[in-house]
Coordinates of C-alpha atoms in Angstrom, one line a residue:
M1 CA -181.3 19.0 -137.6
R2 CA -178.0 20.1 -139.1
I3 CA -177.3 23.1 -141.4
N4 CA -174.3 23.1 -143.7
S5 CA -172.9 26.6 -144.2
G6 CA -169.6 27.0 -146.0
G7 CA -168.4 23.6 -144.9
R8 CA -169.2 24.3 -141.3
R9 CA -172.0 22.5 -139.5
F10 CA -174.2 23.8 -136.8
C11 CA -176.4 21.8 -134.6
C12 CA -179.7 23.6 -134.1
T13 CA -180.7 21.2 -131.4
A14 CA -177.6 22.1 -129.4
L15 CA -178.1 25.8 -129.9
V16 CA -181.7 25.5 -128.7
M17 CA -180.9 23.3 -125.8
N18 CA -177.9 25.3 -124.6
S19 CA -179.6 28.6 -124.1
P20 CA -182.7 28.6 -122.0
A21 CA -181.8 25.4 -120.1
S22 CA -178.3 26.4 -119.2
P23 CA -179.3 28.5 -116.1
R24 CA -181.3 25.6 -114.8
R25 CA -178.5 23.1 -115.4
T26 CA -176.1 25.6 -113.7
R27 CA -178.3 25.7 -110.6
T28 CA -178.6 21.9 -110.5
S29 CA -174.9 21.6 -110.8
A30 CA -174.4 24.1 -108.0
V31 CA -176.8 22.2 -105.7
K32 CA -175.0 18.9 -106.5
A33 CA -171.6 20.5 -105.9
G34 CA -172.9 21.9 -102.6
W35 CA -174.2 18.5 -101.5
R36 CA -170.9 16.8 -102.3
R37 CA -169.1 19.3 -100.1
L38 CA -171.3 18.6 -97.1
G39 CA -170.0 15.8 -95.1
A40 CA -168.5 15.6 -91.6
G41 CA -170.6 18.4 -90.1
L42 CA -174.0 17.3 -91.6
V43 CA -173.5 13.6 -90.6
T44 CA -172.2 14.5 -87.1
G45 CA -175.1 16.8 -86.4
A46 CA -177.7 14.3 -87.7
A47 CA -176.1 11.5 -85.7
D48 CA -176.7 13.5 -82.5
D49 CA -180.4 12.9 -82.8
D50 CA -180.0 9.1 -82.2
P51 CA -182.7 7.0 -80.6
S52 CA -181.3 7.6 -77.1
G53 CA -181.4 11.4 -77.9
I54 CA -184.9 11.0 -79.2
A55 CA -185.9 9.3 -75.9
T56 CA -184.3 12.1 -73.9
Y57 CA -186.0 14.9 -75.8
S58 CA -189.3 12.9 -75.7
Q59 CA -188.9 12.3 -71.9
V60 CA -188.2 16.0 -71.2
G61 CA -191.1 17.1 -73.4
T62 CA -193.4 14.7 -71.7
Q63 CA -192.4 15.7 -68.2
F64 CA -191.9 19.5 -68.7
G65 CA -194.2 20.4 -71.6
Y66 CA -193.0 23.5 -73.5
S67 CA -190.9 24.9 -70.7
M68 CA -187.6 23.2 -71.8
L69 CA -187.9 24.0 -75.5
W70 CA -185.4 26.9 -75.0
T71 CA -182.6 24.3 -74.4
T72 CA -182.7 23.3 -78.1
V73 CA -182.0 26.9 -79.1
A74 CA -179.4 27.5 -76.4
T75 CA -177.3 24.5 -77.4
V76 CA -177.0 25.6 -81.1
P77 CA -174.0 28.0 -80.6
L78 CA -172.4 25.6 -78.1
M79 CA -172.5 22.8 -80.6
I80 CA -171.3 24.9 -83.5
G81 CA -168.4 26.3 -81.5
I82 CA -167.0 23.0 -80.2
Q83 CA -167.6 20.9 -83.3
T84 CA -166.0 23.6 -85.6
I85 CA -162.9 23.6 -83.3
C86 CA -162.7 19.8 -83.5
A87 CA -162.8 19.9 -87.2
H88 CA -160.2 22.7 -87.3
I89 CA -157.8 20.6 -85.2
A90 CA -158.1 17.6 -87.4
R91 CA -157.9 19.5 -90.7
V92 CA -154.9 21.6 -89.6
T93 CA -152.9 18.6 -88.2
G94 CA -154.1 15.8 -90.4
M95 CA -154.8 13.7 -87.2
G96 CA -157.8 12.9 -85.0
L97 CA -158.4 14.3 -81.5
A98 CA -156.9 11.5 -79.5
A99 CA -153.7 11.5 -81.6
N100 CA -153.4 15.3 -80.9
L101 CA -154.2 15.0 -77.2
T102 CA -151.4 12.5 -76.7
R103 CA -148.9 15.1 -77.9
I104 CA -149.8 17.7 -75.3
L105 CA -151.3 15.7 -72.3
P106 CA -149.9 12.8 -70.2
R107 CA -150.9 9.5 -71.6
G108 CA -152.7 8.5 -68.4
V109 CA -155.0 11.5 -68.7
V110 CA -155.7 10.7 -72.4
A111 CA -156.3 7.1 -71.5
G112 CA -158.8 8.1 -68.8
L113 CA -160.7 10.5 -71.2
V114 CA -160.8 7.8 -73.9
G115 CA -161.9 5.2 -71.4
L116 CA -164.8 7.3 -70.3
L117 CA -165.8 7.9 -73.9
V118 CA -165.7 4.2 -74.7
I119 CA -167.8 3.2 -71.7
N120 CA -170.4 5.9 -72.5
N121 CA -170.5 4.9 -76.2
V122 CA -171.2 1.3 -75.3
V123 CA -174.1 2.4 -73.1
N124 CA -175.3 4.6 -75.9
L125 CA -175.0 1.8 -78.4
A126 CA -177.1 -0.5 -76.2
A127 CA -179.8 2.2 -76.0
D128 CA -179.8 2.8 -79.7
I129 CA -179.6 -0.8 -80.8
G130 CA -182.4 -1.7 -78.4
A131 CA -184.6 1.1 -79.6
M132 CA -184.1 0.1 -83.2
G133 CA -185.2 -3.5 -82.3
D134 CA -188.3 -2.2 -80.5
A135 CA -189.1 0.1 -83.5
L136 CA -188.8 -2.7 -86.0
A137 CA -190.8 -5.0 -83.8
M138 CA -193.6 -2.4 -83.8
L139 CA -193.5 -2.2 -87.6
T140 CA -193.1 -6.0 -88.4
G141 CA -194.5 -7.8 -85.3
G142 CA -191.1 -9.6 -84.9
Y143 CA -189.1 -10.3 -81.7
A144 CA -187.4 -7.0 -80.7
R145 CA -184.2 -8.5 -79.4
Y146 CA -183.5 -10.6 -82.5
L147 CA -184.3 -7.5 -84.6
A148 CA -181.9 -5.5 -82.5
L149 CA -179.2 -8.1 -83.2
L150 CA -179.9 -7.9 -86.9
C151 CA -179.6 -4.1 -86.9
A152 CA -176.2 -4.3 -85.1
A153 CA -174.9 -7.0 -87.5
V154 CA -176.0 -5.0 -90.6
S155 CA -174.4 -1.9 -89.3
L156 CA -171.1 -3.6 -88.4
L157 CA -170.9 -5.4 -91.8
L158 CA -171.4 -2.2 -93.6
E159 CA -168.6 -0.5 -91.7
V160 CA -166.2 -3.4 -92.1
F161 CA -166.8 -4.2 -95.8
I162 CA -167.6 -0.8 -97.4
P163 CA -164.7 1.7 -97.8
F164 CA -165.3 5.1 -96.2
R165 CA -165.5 6.9 -99.6
R166 CA -168.6 4.7 -100.4
Y167 CA -170.0 4.5 -96.9
A168 CA -170.0 8.3 -96.3
P169 CA -172.7 9.0 -99.0
I170 CA -174.9 6.3 -97.3
L171 CA -174.6 8.2 -94.0
K172 CA -175.4 11.5 -95.7
V173 CA -178.6 10.0 -97.2
L174 CA -179.6 8.7 -93.8
T175 CA -179.6 12.2 -92.4
A176 CA -182.9 12.7 -94.3
S177 CA -184.6 10.3 -91.8
L178 CA -184.7 13.1 -89.3
L179 CA -187.3 14.9 -91.3
A180 CA -189.7 12.2 -90.0
Y181 CA -189.9 14.2 -86.8
V182 CA -190.7 17.5 -88.5
L183 CA -193.5 15.6 -90.4
T184 CA -194.8 14.1 -87.1
A185 CA -195.1 17.6 -85.6
C186 CA -197.0 18.7 -88.7
V187 CA -199.4 15.7 -88.4
V188 CA -200.2 16.2 -84.7
G189 CA -200.8 20.0 -85.1
I190 CA -199.0 22.5 -82.9
P191 CA -200.7 25.3 -80.9
W192 CA -198.1 27.8 -81.7
R193 CA -199.5 30.7 -79.5
E194 CA -199.6 28.5 -76.5
M195 CA -196.1 27.2 -77.2
V196 CA -194.6 30.7 -77.5
A197 CA -196.3 31.7 -74.2
H198 CA -194.8 28.8 -72.2
W199 CA -191.5 27.9 -73.8
R200 CA -189.4 29.5 -71.0
P201 CA -188.4 27.6 -67.8
E202 CA -191.1 27.7 -65.2
R203 CA -189.0 26.5 -62.2
W204 CA -185.5 25.6 -61.1
D205 CA -185.1 22.6 -58.9
H206 CA -183.0 19.4 -58.9
R207 CA -185.4 17.6 -61.3
T208 CA -185.0 20.5 -63.7
L209 CA -181.2 20.4 -63.4
V210 CA -181.1 16.7 -64.1
A211 CA -183.3 17.2 -67.3
L212 CA -181.1 20.2 -68.3
T213 CA -177.9 18.1 -68.0
A214 CA -179.5 15.3 -69.9
V215 CA -180.5 17.6 -72.8
F216 CA -177.2 19.4 -72.9
G217 CA -175.4 16.0 -72.6
T218 CA -177.3 14.3 -75.4
T219 CA -176.8 17.4 -77.6
V220 CA -173.2 18.3 -76.9
S221 CA -172.0 14.7 -76.9
P222 CA -168.3 13.6 -76.6
Y223 CA -168.6 11.0 -79.3
L224 CA -169.4 13.7 -81.8
F225 CA -166.1 15.5 -81.0
F226 CA -164.1 12.4 -82.0
W227 CA -166.3 11.5 -85.0
Q228 CA -166.2 14.8 -86.8
A229 CA -162.4 15.1 -86.3
A230 CA -161.9 11.6 -87.7
E231 CA -164.2 12.2 -90.7
E232 CA -162.2 15.3 -91.6
V233 CA -159.0 13.2 -91.6
E234 CA -160.7 10.5 -93.7
Q235 CA -161.9 13.1 -96.2
E236 CA -158.5 14.6 -96.5
R237 CA -156.8 11.2 -97.1
G238 CA -159.5 10.4 -99.7
E239 CA -158.9 13.5 -101.8
P240 CA -156.1 13.3 -104.3
G241 CA -153.4 15.9 -103.5
A242 CA -155.0 17.0 -100.2
Q243 CA -152.7 17.7 -97.3
A244 CA -153.0 18.8 -93.7
L245 CA -153.2 22.6 -93.6
L246 CA -149.8 22.8 -91.8
A247 CA -148.3 21.4 -95.0
A248 CA -150.6 23.3 -97.3
P249 CA -151.5 26.6 -95.6
E250 CA -152.8 28.2 -98.9
D251 CA -155.8 25.8 -98.7
A252 CA -156.8 27.1 -95.3
P253 CA -159.3 29.9 -96.2
E254 CA -161.4 27.6 -98.5
E255 CA -161.2 24.6 -96.1
F256 CA -162.2 26.7 -93.1
R257 CA -165.1 28.1 -95.1
R258 CA -166.3 24.6 -96.0
I259 CA -166.0 23.5 -92.4
R260 CA -168.0 26.5 -91.2
I261 CA -170.9 26.0 -93.6
D262 CA -171.0 22.2 -93.1
T263 CA -170.9 22.4 -89.3
N264 CA -173.3 25.3 -89.0
L265 CA -175.8 23.5 -91.2
G266 CA -175.4 20.2 -89.5
M267 CA -175.7 21.5 -85.9
T268 CA -178.7 23.8 -86.8
Y269 CA -180.4 20.9 -88.5
S270 CA -179.8 18.7 -85.5
N271 CA -181.2 21.1 -83.0
A272 CA -184.2 22.0 -85.1
V273 CA -185.1 18.3 -85.2
A274 CA -184.6 18.1 -81.4
F275 CA -187.0 21.0 -81.0
F276 CA -189.7 19.2 -83.0
I277 CA -189.2 16.0 -81.1
M278 CA -189.6 17.7 -77.8
L279 CA -192.4 19.8 -79.1
T280 CA -194.4 16.8 -80.3
A281 CA -194.0 15.1 -76.9
A282 CA -195.1 18.3 -75.1
V283 CA -198.2 18.7 -77.3
V284 CA -199.3 15.1 -77.4
L285 CA -197.9 13.2 -74.4
H286 CA -197.6 16.0 -71.8
G287 CA -200.9 17.4 -73.0
A288 CA -202.6 14.0 -72.3
G289 CA -201.2 14.0 -68.8
L290 CA -198.7 11.1 -69.4
P291 CA -196.2 11.2 -66.5
S292 CA -193.2 9.8 -68.4
I293 CA -192.0 7.4 -71.2
D294 CA -189.2 4.8 -71.0
T295 CA -187.8 4.7 -74.5
S296 CA -188.2 6.3 -77.9
A297 CA -190.3 3.3 -79.0
D298 CA -192.6 4.0 -76.0
A299 CA -193.1 7.5 -77.2
A300 CA -194.1 6.1 -80.7
R301 CA -196.6 3.7 -79.1
A302 CA -198.1 6.5 -76.9
L303 CA -198.5 8.7 -80.0
E304 CA -200.8 6.2 -81.8
P305 CA -204.0 6.4 -79.7
L306 CA -203.4 10.2 -79.1
A307 CA -202.3 11.5 -82.5
G308 CA -203.1 8.7 -84.9
R309 CA -201.4 5.8 -86.7
L310 CA -199.5 8.1 -89.2
A311 CA -197.8 10.1 -86.5
S312 CA -196.8 6.9 -84.7
M313 CA -195.4 5.3 -87.9
L314 CA -193.4 8.4 -88.9
F315 CA -191.9 8.6 -85.4
T316 CA -191.1 4.8 -85.5
L317 CA -189.5 5.0 -89.0
G318 CA -187.4 7.9 -87.7
I319 CA -186.0 5.8 -84.9
V320 CA -184.8 3.1 -87.3
G321 CA -183.3 5.6 -89.7
T322 CA -181.5 7.6 -87.1
G323 CA -180.3 4.4 -85.4
M324 CA -178.6 3.2 -88.6
L325 CA -176.9 6.6 -88.8
A326 CA -175.9 6.8 -85.1
V327 CA -174.6 3.2 -84.5
P328 CA -171.6 3.4 -86.8
V329 CA -170.8 6.9 -85.5
L330 CA -170.8 5.7 -81.9
A331 CA -168.8 2.5 -82.6
G332 CA -166.6 4.3 -85.0
S333 CA -165.7 7.2 -82.7
A334 CA -164.7 4.7 -80.0
A335 CA -162.5 2.8 -82.4
Y336 CA -160.9 6.0 -83.7
A337 CA -160.2 7.3 -80.2
V338 CA -158.7 4.1 -78.9
S339 CA -156.6 3.3 -82.0
E340 CA -155.3 6.9 -82.1
A341 CA -154.4 6.9 -78.4
L342 CA -152.5 3.7 -78.9
G343 CA -150.7 5.1 -81.9
Q344 CA -152.2 2.4 -84.1
K345 CA -153.2 2.9 -87.8
G346 CA -156.9 2.8 -88.2
G347 CA -159.9 4.1 -90.2
L348 CA -163.0 3.1 -92.2
E349 CA -161.0 3.6 -95.4
N350 CA -158.5 0.9 -94.3
T351 CA -159.0 -2.8 -94.7
V352 CA -159.2 -5.2 -91.7
A353 CA -155.7 -6.4 -92.5
E354 CA -154.4 -2.9 -92.5
A355 CA -156.1 -1.8 -89.2
R356 CA -156.8 -4.8 -87.1
T357 CA -156.9 -2.9 -83.8
F358 CA -159.4 -0.4 -85.1
Y359 CA -161.8 -3.1 -86.4
I360 CA -161.5 -5.2 -83.2
I361 CA -162.5 -2.2 -81.1
L362 CA -165.3 -1.4 -83.6
A363 CA -166.6 -5.0 -83.3
V364 CA -166.2 -5.3 -79.5
A365 CA -168.0 -2.0 -78.9
T366 CA -170.9 -3.0 -81.1
A367 CA -171.0 -6.5 -79.6
L368 CA -171.0 -5.2 -76.0
G369 CA -173.7 -2.7 -76.8
T370 CA -175.8 -5.4 -78.3
L371 CA -175.2 -7.7 -75.3
L372 CA -176.5 -5.1 -72.9
T373 CA -179.8 -5.1 -74.8
F374 CA -180.3 -8.7 -73.6
L375 CA -179.8 -7.9 -70.0
P376 CA -182.6 -6.9 -67.6
V377 CA -181.6 -3.2 -67.5
S378 CA -184.2 -0.5 -67.1
P379 CA -184.4 1.2 -70.5
L380 CA -185.3 4.6 -68.9
R381 CA -182.2 4.4 -66.7
L382 CA -180.0 3.4 -69.6
L383 CA -181.2 6.1 -71.9
F384 CA -181.6 9.0 -69.6
W385 CA -178.5 8.5 -67.4
S386 CA -176.4 7.9 -70.5
A387 CA -177.3 11.5 -71.5
V388 CA -176.5 12.8 -68.1
I389 CA -173.1 11.0 -68.1
N390 CA -172.5 12.5 -71.5
G391 CA -173.0 16.0 -70.0
V392 CA -170.6 15.4 -67.2
I393 CA -167.7 13.8 -69.2
A394 CA -168.0 16.4 -72.0
V395 CA -166.5 19.0 -69.7
P396 CA -163.0 17.6 -69.2
L397 CA -162.9 16.6 -72.9
M398 CA -163.9 20.1 -74.0
G399 CA -161.3 21.6 -71.8
A400 CA -158.6 19.3 -73.3
I401 CA -159.9 20.2 -76.9
M402 CA -159.5 23.9 -76.1
V403 CA -156.0 23.4 -74.8
A404 CA -155.1 21.6 -78.0
A405 CA -156.7 24.2 -80.2
C406 CA -154.8 27.0 -78.4
S407 CA -151.5 25.1 -78.6
R408 CA -149.0 26.7 -81.0
S409 CA -146.9 23.6 -81.0
L410 CA -149.9 21.7 -82.5
M411 CA -151.7 24.3 -84.6
G412 CA -148.8 26.5 -85.7
P413 CA -150.1 29.6 -87.4
F414 CA -153.6 28.3 -87.2
V415 CA -153.8 28.5 -83.4
L416 CA -157.4 29.3 -82.3
K417 CA -158.1 33.0 -82.1
G418 CA -160.9 35.5 -81.9
T419 CA -164.6 34.7 -81.8
L420 CA -164.2 31.0 -82.2
R421 CA -161.8 30.8 -79.3
L422 CA -164.2 32.8 -77.1
L423 CA -167.2 30.6 -78.2
G424 CA -165.2 27.4 -77.4
W425 CA -164.4 28.5 -73.9
V426 CA -167.9 29.8 -73.3
A427 CA -169.3 26.4 -74.4
T428 CA -166.9 24.6 -72.0
V429 CA -167.8 26.9 -69.1
V430 CA -171.5 26.5 -69.7
M431 CA -171.3 22.7 -69.8
G432 CA -169.2 22.9 -66.6
L433 CA -171.8 25.0 -64.8
V434 CA -174.6 22.6 -65.9
A435 CA -172.7 19.6 -64.7
L436 CA -171.8 21.4 -61.4
G437 CA -175.4 22.4 -60.8
L438 CA -176.4 18.8 -61.0
L439 CA -173.8 17.7 -58.5
L440 CA -174.5 20.4 -55.9

């Protein structure tokens, strides 16, 4: 309804709508703006809970019950520290980790580190793709290996044909798949008092140290270092007018704040989900006296007779969702690392014609990972020892990252200082001690 007053018109509807509803709209807009600003940290954290990680947490929960739950808390500050530092390096310099490392380390050293990363990523890809095939076979009754091949093909096609600016929101939505494990824990029912009474380590022996290295390795994983750094570079290139902080130092306070919030949220989310996965396995599988499980799909199968069809289905759906999130991160981080080390142009925002080397590495890594799923390799060995290897090779990589972050020639006025520098070195030393304890 419109009122005419002295030639001026007022819209009553607009007046009514604009007043009481505006605070609600403001809150909604703030939530949307906050969601848009989340990116590299959230996706990286969620990708850490991939099917091989799920298998590791489930295996540890099955074997040790509640006594290893403390590891999912202890790794939170380690993850936050090293991932924030990786993001800082990329945002300050406008380059990924491998490109920065080649500027301060001998090329042979960088090649060795990147080679270890690629080998481990391929093994992780095999574990994740195989687990997705098993999970889909449970849901559909199809043949697991062909379904694994389908998952790998879909993931590769999405990476190749969808530009990063459109693909990144898909990855962000897939992070919600991790909530399946929180729901699973709710369905099985948790004896909280018993958990609190027994969540500390009960013994220290070689078996415990292997499990500890596996948990720390699958949580503080090398491929996450390279992926978060690469995503920061992609985001910067995708924003009109954005520059590396060395060229635009006035943007540093706001950018560092965004990175801190994004990374803290992503890593806390990741470890909270890991906690619930391990807790579910401790309650149901360890509680039933199951000695061990081979894969994440085995954990889902074991849940059904013990905790019901709903718990098993939620667990299975989570495997598929997290796999679709983790496979591009694993293949992509390998492609970023190799192309950067070779000085080649590459990124998911580029076309195949613009970045041939990048996409060849992406395709080869995915193909090799898929091929491994067709070989008669023990799933348990593939999954668990992949996590252990992660924990060992993370140490030299973290040391190299800290050297880069503390290099004034790379970071200029943004050289790492204070609490973050201390946290980074503490994380590196802790990972070193865990790996050393395994080898002794």
